[in-house]
Tab-separated table of C-alpha atoms in Angstrom:
chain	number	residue	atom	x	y	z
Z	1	UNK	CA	-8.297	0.101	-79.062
Z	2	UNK	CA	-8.183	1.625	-75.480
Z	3	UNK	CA	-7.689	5.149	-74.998
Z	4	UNK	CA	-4.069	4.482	-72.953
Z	5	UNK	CA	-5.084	8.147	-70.610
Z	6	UNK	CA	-8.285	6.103	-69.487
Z	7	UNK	CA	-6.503	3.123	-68.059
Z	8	UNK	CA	-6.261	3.281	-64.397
Z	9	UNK	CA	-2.622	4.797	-63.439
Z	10	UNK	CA	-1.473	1.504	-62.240
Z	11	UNK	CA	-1.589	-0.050	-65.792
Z	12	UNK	CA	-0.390	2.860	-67.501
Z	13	UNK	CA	2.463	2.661	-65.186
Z	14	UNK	CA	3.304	-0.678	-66.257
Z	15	UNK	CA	2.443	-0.268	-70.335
Z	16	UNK	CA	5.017	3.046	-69.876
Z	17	UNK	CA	7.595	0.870	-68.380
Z	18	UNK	CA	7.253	-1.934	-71.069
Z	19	UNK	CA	6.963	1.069	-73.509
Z	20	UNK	CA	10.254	2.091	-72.342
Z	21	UNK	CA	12.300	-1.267	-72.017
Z	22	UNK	CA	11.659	-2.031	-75.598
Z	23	UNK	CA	13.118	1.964	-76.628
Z	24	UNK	CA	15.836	1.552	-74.757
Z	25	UNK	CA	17.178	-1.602	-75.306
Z	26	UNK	CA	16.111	-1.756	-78.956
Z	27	UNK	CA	14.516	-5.058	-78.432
Z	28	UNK	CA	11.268	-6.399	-80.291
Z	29	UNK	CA	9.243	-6.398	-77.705
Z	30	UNK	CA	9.188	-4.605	-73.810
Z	31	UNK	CA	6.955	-6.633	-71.002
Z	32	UNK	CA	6.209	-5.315	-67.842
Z	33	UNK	CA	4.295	-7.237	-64.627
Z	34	UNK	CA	2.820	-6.340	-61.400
Z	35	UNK	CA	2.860	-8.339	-58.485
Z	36	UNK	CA	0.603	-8.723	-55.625
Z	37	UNK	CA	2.501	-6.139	-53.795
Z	38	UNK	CA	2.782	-3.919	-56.324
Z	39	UNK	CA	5.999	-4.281	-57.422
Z	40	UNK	CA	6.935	-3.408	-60.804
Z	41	UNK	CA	9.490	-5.662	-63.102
Z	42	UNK	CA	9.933	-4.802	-66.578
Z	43	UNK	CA	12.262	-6.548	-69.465
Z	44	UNK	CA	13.019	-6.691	-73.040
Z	45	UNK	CA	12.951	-9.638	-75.625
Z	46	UNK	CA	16.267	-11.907	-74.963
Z	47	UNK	CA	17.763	-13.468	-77.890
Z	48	UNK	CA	21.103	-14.860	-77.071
Z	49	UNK	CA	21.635	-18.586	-78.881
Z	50	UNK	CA	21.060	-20.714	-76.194
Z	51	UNK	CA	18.278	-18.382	-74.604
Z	52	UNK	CA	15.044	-17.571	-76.179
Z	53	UNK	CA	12.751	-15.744	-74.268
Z	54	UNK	CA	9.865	-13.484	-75.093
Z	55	UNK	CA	10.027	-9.590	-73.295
Z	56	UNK	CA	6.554	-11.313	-71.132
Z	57	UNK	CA	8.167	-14.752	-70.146
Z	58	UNK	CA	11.195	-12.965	-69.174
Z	59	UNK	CA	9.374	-10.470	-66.874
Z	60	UNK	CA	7.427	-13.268	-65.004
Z	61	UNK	CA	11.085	-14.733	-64.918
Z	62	UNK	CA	12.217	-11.514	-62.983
Z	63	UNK	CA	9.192	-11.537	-60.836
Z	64	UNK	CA	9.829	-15.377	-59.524
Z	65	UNK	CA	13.120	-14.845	-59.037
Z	66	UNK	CA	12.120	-11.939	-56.857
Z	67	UNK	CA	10.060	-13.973	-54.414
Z	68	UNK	CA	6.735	-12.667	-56.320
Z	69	UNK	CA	3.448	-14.803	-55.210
Z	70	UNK	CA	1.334	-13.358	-57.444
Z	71	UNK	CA	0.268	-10.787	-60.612
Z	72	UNK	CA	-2.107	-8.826	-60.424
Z	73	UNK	CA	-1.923	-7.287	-63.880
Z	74	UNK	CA	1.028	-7.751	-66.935
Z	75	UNK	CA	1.580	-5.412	-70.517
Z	76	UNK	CA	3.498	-6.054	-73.915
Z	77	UNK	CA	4.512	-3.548	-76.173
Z	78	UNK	CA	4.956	-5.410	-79.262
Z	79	UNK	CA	4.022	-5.033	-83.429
Z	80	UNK	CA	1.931	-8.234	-82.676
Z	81	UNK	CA	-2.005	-8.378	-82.957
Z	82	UNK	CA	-2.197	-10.118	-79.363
Z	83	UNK	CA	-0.227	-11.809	-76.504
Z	84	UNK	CA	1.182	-15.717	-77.663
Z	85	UNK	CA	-0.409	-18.505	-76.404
Z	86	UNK	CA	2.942	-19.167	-74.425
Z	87	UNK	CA	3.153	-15.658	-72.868
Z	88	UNK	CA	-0.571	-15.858	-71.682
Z	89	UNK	CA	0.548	-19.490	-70.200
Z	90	UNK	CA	3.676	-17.584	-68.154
Z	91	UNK	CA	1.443	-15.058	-66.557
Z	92	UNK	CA	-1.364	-17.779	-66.413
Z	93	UNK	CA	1.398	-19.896	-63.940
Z	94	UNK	CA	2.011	-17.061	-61.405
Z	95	UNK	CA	-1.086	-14.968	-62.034
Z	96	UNK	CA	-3.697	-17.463	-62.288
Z	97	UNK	CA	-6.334	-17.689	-65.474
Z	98	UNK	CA	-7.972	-14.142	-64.371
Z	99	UNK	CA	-4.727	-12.274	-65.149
Z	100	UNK	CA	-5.208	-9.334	-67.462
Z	101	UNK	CA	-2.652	-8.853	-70.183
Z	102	UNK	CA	-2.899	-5.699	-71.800
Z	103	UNK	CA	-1.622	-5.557	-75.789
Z	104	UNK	CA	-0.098	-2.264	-76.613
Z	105	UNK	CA	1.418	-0.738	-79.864
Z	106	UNK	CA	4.990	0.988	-80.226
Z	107	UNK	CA	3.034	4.252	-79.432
Z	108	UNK	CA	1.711	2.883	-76.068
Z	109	UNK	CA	-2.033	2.468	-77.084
Z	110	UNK	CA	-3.343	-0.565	-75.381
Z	111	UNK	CA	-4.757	-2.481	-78.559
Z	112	UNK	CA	-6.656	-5.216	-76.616
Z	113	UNK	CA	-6.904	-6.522	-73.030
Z	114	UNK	CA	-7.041	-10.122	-73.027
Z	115	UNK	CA	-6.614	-12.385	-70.268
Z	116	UNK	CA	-4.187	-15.075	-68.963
Z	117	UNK	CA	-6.489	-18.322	-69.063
């Protein structure tokens, strides 16, 4: 586990905002994604029936549809051990392999930082 206080702000910033989503809206999971500018774009878990989308995938979503280039860094706040295989691949197509992806708990504590590729 990573002490959450010892990540640099920026990534805290974005963990917090993930943290958040997934409080608010009550969703499974909260994903939040930094762009080469610094932009911030945060989302939930959708689950409507004819749209499945994990709280990462649909971040990245919000960041392309923004005009985003780039990520510089993404964050899921889910139960799960690690990021999916198909999450990693969504951050992997706009962030390139390099991409971390930090895995945090309900509380917030990053569990692992893995990376796109």
């Amino acid at each position: 586990m990573t002490d959450s206080n010892a990540l640099d702000p920026e990534d805290r910033k974005i963990v917090t905002l993930a943290r958040s989503v997934r409080a608010r809206n009550g969703v499974p999971e909260g994903a939040a994604v930094r762009d080469e500018t610094g932009r911030t774009y945060a989302a939930g878990t959708v689950a409507l029936e004819s749209l499945k989308l994990s709280a990462l995938q649909t971040a990245v979503a919000m960041a392309v549809a923004s005009g985003a280039k780039s990520l510089e860094a993404a964050a899921v706040v889910t139960e799960a051990e690690g990021a999916s295989a198909e999450d990693r691949a969504a951050v992997r197509d706009l962030g390139g392999a390099r991409t971390p992806v930090l895995v945090a708990g309900p509380d917030g504590t990053v569990r692992v930082t893995v990376t796109a590729g």
